[in-house]
Amino acid sequence: MKLTVGLSDALRITRALRAQRVDLHCLPHGELQAPDPSPAKRWRARIIPLDSLYLQQHPCSEHPLEVLVDSEGKAPRAQFMHVSSLQSDLLPNGSFLKVNEEIWIPCPELLFVLMGALLPPADHLSLGLELCGEFSLDATRPTGGKTTFGVPQATTVTEISSFLRDSTRIHLWGMKQAKRLSALISDDAWSPMEASVAVPLSLGIEDCGYGLGPITLNKRIRNSSKFSGSRLSRVPDILFTGTHIGLNYDGAGHLPLEAVANAGINLGMNPGDSYRERELANATRAVRNKFLDDRHRDRELLASGLQVIPITSEDLYEPGGLDQVAKWAIGRIEAEGSRELGLQRAALGSPALTADRQELIWSLLPGPIGERARAKRRAQSAPGHARRSLPANVT
């Protein structure tokens, strides 16, 4: 059997491979493979290899498998498949990856483009940051499952830009949005929360963003200061490209306070226990050392000529929290003469835009607030819109 699968099925496979720390650049590259059920004589759902597709159950008419072909004449006649055709001969060479002897998927660059037919701009840009970043969301539960960190990049900004330049002869679903958003993607996102901050800051005002993109993520800055505790370099999470202004995201788990609390409880239950006393002392010391390193980071970046302020999860979850951060950034960027941001400043003062922007921010976050915001966005997807309704298992 041989199949080329696409869209959300290909994204699931891509995430599953990255969670196994597979470098997609090392997989065999080739062309779109024609569907072939052999050795079976015809297509049946039971011959579909669930393990290769990272599926729990066989596809059906209600939950079809996304299949790609290069002509409608090669489309399998099976109700459990949703078949789309591509003029694959107009694509750049090697636009598909061989997962195994049975399954092929679009390369990450093509996958990013095609997903623009399914995803609204914020989720599309989030996907771009994930593919160009060093984390991968859970293959089957992207918003509630386990994130894998420190994985090889699936692609890069340069590779996506090159793919777009080499694909001008073919009309691809999602191409228009992919071209527009490609200028806002940044390499080296380290976590989903970092991406969740980057997306609204980068997106244009027309997409309910702040219009402050492009941004640069995790750029290593050489440090020449001689402060006590100085490091050779520091890495601010976010820099507004072409400026000296940036942000560091210090999330809820940034300081290991829970370890101190647990150690204190353990000692309370075992008073006088020397092991528990050392456990509490070590946990307390770890918090203190992290706090000191943060302060050292802040002053070393300042000494390097950067204005980088910390933001927290409360800035994202509290209504208007990120608006105030953006207002500060706009003021500092304009003060140093890097950009003229009159439209961005005006958008901050619009009640309608403020409400829509906050819903967008919430929809990018984990937890109950994020789930409610995502459900609201899906419910607001207008019937008959050119883009399909957002699948719940994609973002």
mmCIF file of C-alpha atoms in Angstrom:
data_model
loop_
_atom_site.group_PDB
_atom_site.id
_atom_site.type_symbol
_atom_site.label_atom_id
_atom_site.label_comp_id
_atom_site.label_asym_id
_atom_site.label_seq_id
_atom_site.Cartn_x
_atom_site.Cartn_y
_atom_site.Cartn_z
ATOM 1 C CA MET A 1 0.000 0.000 0.000
ATOM 2 C CA LYS A 2 1.102 3.555 -0.684
ATOM 3 C CA LEU A 3 -0.562 6.869 0.202
ATOM 4 C CA THR A 4 0.344 10.533 0.317
ATOM 5 C CA VAL A 5 -1.633 12.144 3.130
ATOM 6 C CA GLY A 6 -2.049 15.859 3.713
ATOM 7 C CA LEU A 7 -3.445 18.677 5.824
ATOM 8 C CA SER A 8 -4.364 17.794 9.419
ATOM 9 C CA ASP A 9 -3.349 14.146 8.992
ATOM 10 C CA ALA A 10 0.090 15.176 7.739
ATOM 11 C CA LEU A 11 0.398 17.675 10.592
ATOM 12 C CA ARG A 12 -0.375 14.956 13.124
ATOM 13 C CA ILE A 13 2.339 12.736 11.630
ATOM 14 C CA THR A 14 4.805 15.635 11.540
ATOM 15 C CA ARG A 15 4.230 16.351 15.223
ATOM 16 C CA ALA A 16 4.511 12.683 16.142
ATOM 17 C CA LEU A 17 7.844 12.380 14.337
ATOM 18 C CA ARG A 18 9.203 15.523 15.954
ATOM 19 C CA ALA A 19 8.128 14.253 19.385
ATOM 20 C CA GLN A 20 10.424 11.290 18.650
ATOM 21 C CA ARG A 21 13.160 13.853 17.882
ATOM 22 C CA VAL A 22 13.290 12.874 14.218
ATOM 23 C CA ASP A 23 15.086 15.470 12.114
ATOM 24 C CA LEU A 24 12.730 15.823 9.153
ATOM 25 C CA HIS A 25 15.566 17.152 7.012
ATOM 26 C CA CYS A 26 17.073 13.647 7.165
ATOM 27 C CA LEU A 27 14.003 11.820 5.825
ATOM 28 C CA PRO A 28 14.032 10.810 2.134
ATOM 29 C CA HIS A 29 12.558 13.542 -0.060
ATOM 30 C CA GLY A 30 10.642 12.838 -3.244
ATOM 31 C CA GLU A 31 7.524 13.539 -5.248
ATOM 32 C CA LEU A 32 3.827 13.007 -4.590
ATOM 33 C CA GLN A 33 3.116 9.267 -4.603
ATOM 34 C CA ALA A 34 0.080 7.899 -6.437
ATOM 35 C CA PRO A 35 -2.302 5.974 -4.150
ATOM 36 C CA ASP A 36 -1.941 2.225 -4.449
ATOM 37 C CA PRO A 37 -3.831 -0.297 -2.269
ATOM 38 C CA SER A 38 -1.736 -3.324 -3.287
ATOM 39 C CA PRO A 39 -1.417 -6.090 -2.347
ATOM 40 C CA ALA A 40 -5.122 -5.467 -1.647
ATOM 41 C CA LYS A 41 -7.223 -5.152 -4.799
ATOM 42 C CA ARG A 42 -9.240 -2.169 -3.623
ATOM 43 C CA TRP A 43 -9.324 0.414 -0.876
ATOM 44 C CA ARG A 44 -10.901 -0.601 2.424
ATOM 45 C CA ALA A 45 -10.636 1.213 5.715
ATOM 46 C CA ARG A 46 -9.217 -1.857 7.442
ATOM 47 C CA ILE A 47 -6.060 -1.865 5.267
ATOM 48 C CA ILE A 48 -5.110 1.642 6.418
ATOM 49 C CA PRO A 49 -1.992 1.365 8.658
ATOM 50 C CA LEU A 50 -3.097 3.036 11.898
ATOM 51 C CA ASP A 51 0.364 2.976 13.487
ATOM 52 C CA SER A 52 1.990 4.732 10.529
ATOM 53 C CA LEU A 53 -0.708 7.421 10.596
ATOM 54 C CA TYR A 54 -0.732 7.719 14.399
ATOM 55 C CA LEU A 55 -4.460 7.029 14.413
ATOM 56 C CA GLN A 56 -6.436 5.300 17.141
ATOM 57 C CA GLN A 57 -9.241 4.087 14.892
ATOM 58 C CA HIS A 58 -9.839 3.526 11.206
ATOM 59 C CA PRO A 59 -11.017 6.512 9.142
ATOM 60 C CA CYS A 60 -14.677 6.705 8.163
ATOM 61 C CA SER A 61 -16.998 8.997 6.224
ATOM 62 C CA GLU A 62 -17.472 11.216 9.293
ATOM 63 C CA HIS A 63 -13.727 11.390 9.964
ATOM 64 C CA PRO A 64 -12.082 10.857 6.583
ATOM 65 C CA LEU A 65 -8.394 10.537 5.873
ATOM 66 C CA GLU A 66 -6.929 13.497 3.942
ATOM 67 C CA VAL A 67 -5.306 12.135 0.772
ATOM 68 C CA LEU A 68 -3.348 14.013 -1.895
ATOM 69 C CA VAL A 69 -3.198 13.065 -5.581
ATOM 70 C CA ASP A 70 -1.687 14.787 -8.609
ATOM 71 C CA SER A 71 -4.843 14.391 -10.727
ATOM 72 C CA GLU A 72 -8.490 13.728 -10.059
ATOM 73 C CA GLY A 73 -8.288 10.615 -12.216
ATOM 74 C CA LYS A 74 -6.052 8.989 -9.615
ATOM 75 C CA ALA A 75 -8.384 9.719 -6.703
ATOM 76 C CA PRO A 76 -9.374 6.577 -4.782
ATOM 77 C CA ARG A 77 -13.112 5.945 -4.690
ATOM 78 C CA ALA A 78 -13.531 5.480 -0.963
ATOM 79 C CA GLN A 79 -15.947 7.246 1.353
ATOM 80 C CA PHE A 80 -13.420 7.178 4.200
ATOM 81 C CA MET A 81 -11.048 9.425 2.224
ATOM 82 C CA HIS A 82 -11.202 13.145 1.465
ATOM 83 C CA VAL A 83 -9.133 13.533 -1.693
ATOM 84 C CA SER A 84 -7.507 16.765 -2.906
ATOM 85 C CA SER A 85 -5.493 17.181 -6.096
ATOM 86 C CA LEU A 86 -2.257 19.118 -6.573
ATOM 87 C CA GLN A 87 -0.296 19.941 -9.711
ATOM 88 C CA SER A 88 2.715 18.346 -8.103
ATOM 89 C CA ASP A 89 4.881 18.690 -11.225
ATOM 90 C CA LEU A 90 4.865 22.468 -10.614
ATOM 91 C CA LEU A 91 6.115 22.105 -7.045
ATOM 92 C CA PRO A 92 9.804 22.364 -6.130
ATOM 93 C CA ASN A 93 11.623 19.040 -6.310
ATOM 94 C CA GLY A 94 11.482 16.955 -3.160
ATOM 95 C CA SER A 95 8.314 18.542 -1.765
ATOM 96 C CA PHE A 96 7.223 15.314 -0.055
ATOM 97 C CA LEU A 97 8.755 13.219 2.724
ATOM 98 C CA LYS A 98 8.850 9.447 2.939
ATOM 99 C CA VAL A 99 7.706 8.418 6.423
ATOM 100 C CA ASN A 100 7.956 4.694 5.636
ATOM 101 C CA GLU A 101 7.268 2.340 2.722
ATOM 102 C CA GLU A 102 3.534 3.095 2.904
ATOM 103 C CA ILE A 103 3.111 6.752 3.872
ATOM 104 C CA TRP A 104 4.344 10.034 2.388
ATOM 105 C CA ILE A 105 3.537 13.536 3.660
ATOM 106 C CA PRO A 106 4.152 17.098 2.426
ATOM 107 C CA CYS A 107 7.471 18.604 3.486
ATOM 108 C CA PRO A 108 7.109 21.155 6.327
ATOM 109 C CA GLU A 109 7.271 24.106 3.931
ATOM 110 C CA LEU A 110 4.445 22.760 1.756
ATOM 111 C CA LEU A 111 2.500 21.713 4.849
ATOM 112 C CA PHE A 112 2.730 25.268 6.223
ATOM 113 C CA VAL A 113 1.336 26.651 2.965
ATOM 114 C CA LEU A 114 -1.505 24.134 2.663
ATOM 115 C CA MET A 115 -2.633 24.596 6.259
ATOM 116 C CA GLY A 116 -3.435 28.203 5.393
ATOM 117 C CA ALA A 117 -6.600 26.805 3.790
ATOM 118 C CA LEU A 118 -7.743 25.532 7.188
ATOM 119 C CA LEU A 119 -6.312 27.919 9.747
ATOM 120 C CA PRO A 120 -7.096 31.545 10.558
ATOM 121 C CA PRO A 121 -4.052 33.852 10.576
ATOM 122 C CA ALA A 122 -3.218 33.572 14.293
ATOM 123 C CA ASP A 123 -3.193 29.765 14.270
ATOM 124 C CA HIS A 124 -1.365 29.699 10.941
ATOM 125 C CA LEU A 125 1.389 31.931 12.308
ATOM 126 C CA SER A 126 1.517 29.795 15.475
ATOM 127 C CA LEU A 127 2.096 26.757 13.274
ATOM 128 C CA GLY A 128 4.892 28.557 11.447
ATOM 129 C CA LEU A 129 6.588 29.365 14.751
ATOM 130 C CA GLU A 130 6.201 25.748 15.873
ATOM 131 C CA LEU A 131 7.661 24.309 12.664
ATOM 132 C CA CYS A 132 10.571 26.784 12.756
ATOM 133 C CA GLY A 133 10.958 26.376 16.508
ATOM 134 C CA GLU A 134 12.440 23.865 18.906
ATOM 135 C CA PHE A 135 9.228 22.465 20.379
ATOM 136 C CA SER A 136 6.427 20.270 19.072
ATOM 137 C CA LEU A 137 2.843 20.133 20.276
ATOM 138 C CA ASP A 138 1.204 16.815 21.041
ATOM 139 C CA ALA A 139 0.199 14.975 17.868
ATOM 140 C CA THR A 140 -3.342 14.095 18.964
ATOM 141 C CA ARG A 141 -4.037 16.705 21.678
ATOM 142 C CA PRO A 142 -2.208 19.877 20.608
ATOM 143 C CA THR A 143 -3.849 22.125 23.210
ATOM 144 C CA GLY A 144 -3.957 19.734 26.122
ATOM 145 C CA GLY A 145 -1.334 17.101 25.517
ATOM 146 C CA LYS A 146 2.366 16.862 26.220
ATOM 147 C CA THR A 147 4.687 19.325 24.490
ATOM 148 C CA THR A 148 8.117 18.041 23.494
ATOM 149 C CA PHE A 149 10.939 20.552 23.938
ATOM 150 C CA GLY A 150 14.416 20.772 22.435
ATOM 151 C CA VAL A 151 13.546 19.104 19.124
ATOM 152 C CA PRO A 152 15.247 19.842 15.776
ATOM 153 C CA GLN A 153 13.574 22.531 13.700
ATOM 154 C CA ALA A 154 11.242 21.063 11.096
ATOM 155 C CA THR A 155 12.072 23.952 8.788
ATOM 156 C CA THR A 156 13.401 27.511 8.903
ATOM 157 C CA VAL A 157 12.258 30.943 7.824
ATOM 158 C CA THR A 158 14.807 30.819 4.995
ATOM 159 C CA GLU A 159 13.510 27.449 3.774
ATOM 160 C CA ILE A 160 9.876 28.596 3.818
ATOM 161 C CA SER A 161 10.777 31.772 1.926
ATOM 162 C CA SER A 162 12.741 29.762 -0.639
ATOM 163 C CA PHE A 163 9.815 27.352 -1.105
ATOM 164 C CA LEU A 164 7.412 30.245 -1.671
ATOM 165 C CA ARG A 165 9.744 31.800 -4.257
ATOM 166 C CA ASP A 166 10.049 28.486 -6.091
ATOM 167 C CA SER A 167 6.294 27.834 -6.124
ATOM 168 C CA THR A 168 5.100 30.826 -8.133
ATOM 169 C CA ARG A 169 3.850 28.670 -11.042
ATOM 170 C CA ILE A 170 1.296 26.776 -8.964
ATOM 171 C CA HIS A 171 -1.819 27.919 -7.151
ATOM 172 C CA LEU A 172 -1.846 26.279 -3.728
ATOM 173 C CA TRP A 173 -4.607 26.488 -1.160
ATOM 174 C CA GLY A 174 -3.393 28.738 1.607
ATOM 175 C CA MET A 175 -0.658 30.329 -0.516
ATOM 176 C CA LYS A 176 -1.914 33.915 -0.243
ATOM 177 C CA GLN A 177 -2.054 33.827 3.551
ATOM 178 C CA ALA A 178 1.226 31.915 3.780
ATOM 179 C CA LYS A 179 3.022 34.598 1.769
ATOM 180 C CA ARG A 180 1.569 37.333 3.942
ATOM 181 C CA LEU A 181 2.492 35.645 7.205
ATOM 182 C CA SER A 182 5.909 34.338 6.172
ATOM 183 C CA ALA A 183 7.427 37.759 6.858
ATOM 184 C CA LEU A 184 6.261 37.480 10.476
ATOM 185 C CA ILE A 185 7.655 34.019 11.258
ATOM 186 C CA SER A 186 10.778 33.841 13.389
ATOM 187 C CA ASP A 187 13.150 30.941 13.924
ATOM 188 C CA ASP A 188 13.988 29.430 17.315
ATOM 189 C CA ALA A 189 10.784 29.659 19.367
ATOM 190 C CA TRP A 190 11.542 27.580 22.453
ATOM 191 C CA SER A 191 8.038 27.011 23.857
ATOM 192 C CA PRO A 192 4.313 27.290 23.046
ATOM 193 C CA MET A 193 3.879 30.136 25.549
ATOM 194 C CA GLU A 194 6.686 32.069 23.897
ATOM 195 C CA ALA A 195 4.876 31.608 20.587
ATOM 196 C CA SER A 196 1.586 32.654 22.200
ATOM 197 C CA VAL A 197 3.191 35.970 23.139
ATOM 198 C CA ALA A 198 4.859 36.410 19.759
ATOM 199 C CA VAL A 199 1.745 35.808 17.642
ATOM 200 C CA PRO A 200 -0.485 38.731 18.787
ATOM 201 C CA LEU A 201 2.502 41.067 18.968
ATOM 202 C CA SER A 202 3.485 40.215 15.373
ATOM 203 C CA LEU A 203 0.107 39.956 13.647
ATOM 204 C CA GLY A 204 -1.204 42.966 11.765
ATOM 205 C CA ILE A 205 -4.023 45.089 13.106
ATOM 206 C CA GLU A 206 -6.346 43.650 10.453
ATOM 207 C CA ASP A 207 -5.825 40.222 12.038
ATOM 208 C CA CYS A 208 -6.515 41.463 15.607
ATOM 209 C CA GLY A 209 -2.810 41.769 16.392
ATOM 210 C CA TYR A 210 -0.724 44.681 17.607
ATOM 211 C CA GLY A 211 1.117 45.160 14.296
ATOM 212 C CA LEU A 212 4.575 45.166 15.885
ATOM 213 C CA GLY A 213 6.127 42.429 13.766
ATOM 214 C CA PRO A 214 8.492 41.189 12.671
ATOM 215 C CA ILE A 215 10.134 40.089 15.887
ATOM 216 C CA THR A 216 13.302 38.130 16.657
ATOM 217 C CA LEU A 217 13.222 35.224 19.094
ATOM 218 C CA ASN A 218 16.025 34.076 21.379
ATOM 219 C CA LYS A 219 18.859 36.023 19.808
ATOM 220 C CA ARG A 220 22.094 35.552 21.726
ATOM 221 C CA ILE A 221 23.541 38.888 22.872
ATOM 222 C CA ARG A 222 27.226 39.093 23.743
ATOM 223 C CA ASN A 223 27.810 40.635 27.162
ATOM 224 C CA SER A 224 30.806 42.892 27.793
ATOM 225 C CA SER A 225 29.822 44.102 31.274
ATOM 226 C CA LYS A 226 31.891 43.117 34.317
ATOM 227 C CA PHE A 227 29.100 42.916 36.881
ATOM 228 C CA SER A 228 29.318 40.274 39.554
ATOM 229 C CA GLY A 229 27.718 37.079 38.259
ATOM 230 C CA SER A 230 27.910 38.170 34.619
ATOM 231 C CA ARG A 231 27.660 35.626 31.820
ATOM 232 C CA LEU A 232 29.390 35.754 28.462
ATOM 233 C CA SER A 233 26.028 36.202 26.724
ATOM 234 C CA ARG A 234 22.305 36.525 27.366
ATOM 235 C CA VAL A 235 19.278 35.495 25.303
ATOM 236 C CA PRO A 236 16.220 37.769 25.478
ATOM 237 C CA ASP A 237 13.046 35.933 24.513
ATOM 238 C CA ILE A 238 11.675 38.603 22.177
ATOM 239 C CA LEU A 239 13.252 41.570 20.402
ATOM 240 C CA PHE A 240 11.271 43.825 18.090
ATOM 241 C CA THR A 241 13.367 43.484 14.938
ATOM 242 C CA GLY A 242 15.408 46.576 14.101
ATOM 243 C CA THR A 243 15.017 48.040 17.597
ATOM 244 C CA HIS A 244 16.653 47.768 21.014
ATOM 245 C CA ILE A 245 13.323 46.954 22.692
ATOM 246 C CA GLY A 246 12.273 43.541 23.879
ATOM 247 C CA LEU A 247 10.494 41.256 26.337
ATOM 248 C CA ASN A 248 11.327 38.268 28.504
ATOM 249 C CA TYR A 249 8.507 35.881 29.343
ATOM 250 C CA ASP A 250 8.729 34.617 32.919
ATOM 251 C CA GLY A 251 5.930 32.057 33.217
ATOM 252 C CA ALA A 252 4.225 30.569 36.232
ATOM 253 C CA GLY A 253 6.928 27.921 36.620
ATOM 254 C CA HIS A 254 9.826 30.319 36.113
ATOM 255 C CA LEU A 255 10.722 30.323 39.814
ATOM 256 C CA PRO A 256 10.587 26.818 41.351
ATOM 257 C CA LEU A 257 8.470 27.917 44.311
ATOM 258 C CA GLU A 258 6.493 24.683 44.361
ATOM 259 C CA ALA A 259 9.660 22.789 45.250
ATOM 260 C CA VAL A 260 10.127 25.021 48.308
ATOM 261 C CA ALA A 261 6.532 24.479 49.379
ATOM 262 C CA ASN A 262 6.807 20.708 48.986
ATOM 263 C CA ALA A 263 10.099 20.601 50.855
ATOM 264 C CA GLY A 264 8.576 22.660 53.673
ATOM 265 C CA ILE A 265 5.620 20.269 53.921
ATOM 266 C CA ASN A 266 7.957 17.267 53.982
ATOM 267 C CA LEU A 267 10.021 18.813 56.774
ATOM 268 C CA GLY A 268 6.882 19.710 58.706
ATOM 269 C CA MET A 269 5.807 16.077 58.556
ATOM 270 C CA ASN A 270 9.291 14.925 59.581
ATOM 271 C CA PRO A 271 10.623 17.539 62.052
ATOM 272 C CA GLY A 272 14.320 17.269 62.766
ATOM 273 C CA ASP A 273 14.956 15.016 59.759
ATOM 274 C CA SER A 274 18.371 16.115 58.382
ATOM 275 C CA TYR A 275 17.551 14.921 54.859
ATOM 276 C CA ARG A 276 14.366 16.998 54.800
ATOM 277 C CA GLU A 277 16.233 19.998 56.180
ATOM 278 C CA ARG A 278 18.792 19.767 53.368
ATOM 279 C CA GLU A 279 15.968 19.338 50.855
ATOM 280 C CA LEU A 280 14.349 22.593 52.006
ATOM 281 C CA ALA A 281 17.688 24.424 52.074
ATOM 282 C CA ASN A 282 18.524 23.282 48.539
ATOM 283 C CA ALA A 283 15.077 24.242 47.211
ATOM 284 C CA THR A 284 15.297 27.668 48.832
ATOM 285 C CA ARG A 285 18.796 28.178 47.434
ATOM 286 C CA ALA A 286 17.607 27.238 43.927
ATOM 287 C CA VAL A 287 14.881 29.899 44.052
ATOM 288 C CA ARG A 288 17.337 32.494 45.310
ATOM 289 C CA ASN A 289 19.871 31.608 42.592
ATOM 290 C CA LYS A 290 17.205 31.853 39.885
ATOM 291 C CA PHE A 291 16.053 35.204 41.230
ATOM 292 C CA LEU A 292 19.640 36.487 41.218
ATOM 293 C CA ASP A 293 20.244 35.231 37.698
ATOM 294 C CA ASP A 294 17.119 37.063 36.494
ATOM 295 C CA ARG A 295 18.348 40.311 38.020
ATOM 296 C CA HIS A 296 21.794 39.771 36.512
ATOM 297 C CA ARG A 297 20.132 39.081 33.135
ATOM 298 C CA ASP A 298 18.138 42.307 33.303
ATOM 299 C CA ARG A 299 21.117 44.539 34.094
ATOM 300 C CA GLU A 300 23.425 42.844 31.559
ATOM 301 C CA LEU A 301 20.884 43.357 28.774
ATOM 302 C CA LEU A 302 20.470 46.971 29.857
ATOM 303 C CA ALA A 303 24.253 47.431 29.850
ATOM 304 C CA SER A 304 24.263 45.991 26.313
ATOM 305 C CA GLY A 305 22.012 48.834 25.169
ATOM 306 C CA LEU A 306 18.727 46.921 25.238
ATOM 307 C CA GLN A 307 15.489 47.764 27.021
ATOM 308 C CA VAL A 308 13.968 44.380 27.844
ATOM 309 C CA ILE A 309 11.191 44.085 30.413
ATOM 310 C CA PRO A 310 9.808 40.879 31.929
ATOM 311 C CA ILE A 311 6.197 39.870 31.360
ATOM 312 C CA THR A 312 4.251 37.112 33.090
ATOM 313 C CA SER A 313 1.317 34.813 32.437
ATOM 314 C CA GLU A 314 -0.907 37.324 34.269
ATOM 315 C CA ASP A 315 -0.189 39.810 31.468
ATOM 316 C CA LEU A 316 -1.771 37.320 29.063
ATOM 317 C CA TYR A 317 -4.720 36.087 31.103
ATOM 318 C CA GLU A 318 -5.778 39.418 32.649
ATOM 319 C CA PRO A 319 -7.982 41.535 30.321
ATOM 320 C CA GLY A 320 -5.901 44.306 28.780
ATOM 321 C CA GLY A 321 -2.666 43.037 30.305
ATOM 322 C CA LEU A 322 -0.808 42.564 27.039
ATOM 323 C CA ASP A 323 -2.275 45.845 25.745
ATOM 324 C CA GLN A 324 -0.300 47.684 28.419
ATOM 325 C CA VAL A 325 2.865 45.814 27.463
ATOM 326 C CA ALA A 326 2.306 46.720 23.804
ATOM 327 C CA LYS A 327 1.664 50.344 24.763
ATOM 328 C CA TRP A 328 5.010 50.453 26.564
ATOM 329 C CA ALA A 329 6.784 48.840 23.596
ATOM 330 C CA ILE A 330 5.200 51.273 21.122
ATOM 331 C CA GLY A 331 6.336 54.209 23.226
ATOM 332 C CA ARG A 332 9.915 52.968 23.519
ATOM 333 C CA ILE A 333 10.182 52.009 19.824
ATOM 334 C CA GLU A 334 8.915 55.434 18.745
ATOM 335 C CA ALA A 335 11.181 57.165 21.264
ATOM 336 C CA GLU A 336 14.290 55.647 19.737
ATOM 337 C CA GLY A 337 13.044 56.572 16.257
ATOM 338 C CA SER A 338 13.000 53.010 14.914
ATOM 339 C CA ARG A 339 9.437 53.013 13.546
ATOM 340 C CA GLU A 340 6.367 55.217 13.183
ATOM 341 C CA LEU A 341 3.540 53.418 14.977
ATOM 342 C CA GLY A 342 0.609 55.811 14.858
ATOM 343 C CA LEU A 343 -1.822 53.213 13.494
ATOM 344 C CA GLN A 344 -0.785 50.700 16.131
ATOM 345 C CA ARG A 345 -1.278 53.254 18.886
ATOM 346 C CA ALA A 346 -4.721 54.170 17.530
ATOM 347 C CA ALA A 347 -5.726 50.498 17.433
ATOM 348 C CA LEU A 348 -4.974 50.209 21.148
ATOM 349 C CA GLY A 349 -7.630 52.839 21.789
ATOM 350 C CA SER A 350 -10.402 51.107 19.824
ATOM 351 C CA PRO A 351 -12.883 49.316 22.152
ATOM 352 C CA ALA A 352 -14.021 46.936 19.392
ATOM 353 C CA LEU A 353 -10.459 45.989 18.425
ATOM 354 C CA THR A 354 -9.495 45.650 22.087
ATOM 355 C CA ALA A 355 -12.254 43.112 22.738
ATOM 356 C CA ASP A 356 -11.458 41.058 19.622
ATOM 357 C CA ARG A 357 -7.742 41.176 20.372
ATOM 358 C CA GLN A 358 -8.245 39.898 23.913
ATOM 359 C CA GLU A 359 -10.338 36.988 22.642
ATOM 360 C CA LEU A 360 -7.557 36.167 20.201
ATOM 361 C CA ILE A 361 -4.932 36.229 22.965
ATOM 362 C CA TRP A 362 -7.015 33.953 25.177
ATOM 363 C CA SER A 363 -7.569 31.524 22.296
ATOM 364 C CA LEU A 364 -3.806 30.964 22.089
ATOM 365 C CA LEU A 365 -3.447 30.022 25.767
ATOM 366 C CA PRO A 366 -3.773 26.713 27.605
ATOM 367 C CA GLY A 367 -6.358 26.045 30.291
ATOM 368 C CA PRO A 368 -10.113 26.623 30.593
ATOM 369 C CA ILE A 369 -9.961 30.251 29.430
ATOM 370 C CA GLY A 370 -8.184 29.181 26.252
ATOM 371 C CA GLU A 371 -10.619 26.338 25.632
ATOM 372 C CA ARG A 372 -13.606 28.670 25.928
ATOM 373 C CA ALA A 373 -12.033 31.228 23.605
ATOM 374 C CA ARG A 374 -11.211 28.579 20.998
ATOM 375 C CA ALA A 375 -14.727 27.166 21.171
ATOM 376 C CA LYS A 376 -16.099 30.674 20.672
ATOM 377 C CA ARG A 377 -13.914 31.209 17.607
ATOM 378 C CA ARG A 378 -15.037 27.912 16.074
ATOM 379 C CA ALA A 379 -18.685 28.780 16.725
ATOM 380 C CA GLN A 380 -18.184 32.113 14.981
ATOM 381 C CA SER A 381 -16.822 30.486 11.821
ATOM 382 C CA ALA A 382 -19.388 31.603 9.267
ATOM 383 C CA PRO A 383 -21.013 28.900 7.081
ATOM 384 C CA GLY A 384 -19.967 29.197 3.471
ATOM 385 C CA HIS A 385 -16.751 31.005 4.329
ATOM 386 C CA ALA A 386 -13.909 30.287 1.914
ATOM 387 C CA ARG A 387 -11.910 28.732 4.748
ATOM 388 C CA ARG A 388 -13.193 25.537 6.298
ATOM 389 C CA SER A 389 -14.288 25.611 9.911
ATOM 390 C CA LEU A 390 -11.305 25.243 12.233
ATOM 391 C CA PRO A 391 -10.911 21.600 13.307
ATOM 392 C CA ALA A 392 -10.701 21.199 17.060
ATOM 393 C CA ASN A 393 -7.714 18.820 16.826
ATOM 394 C CA VAL A 394 -5.399 20.982 14.739
ATOM 395 C CA THR A 395 -4.382 23.835 17.035
#
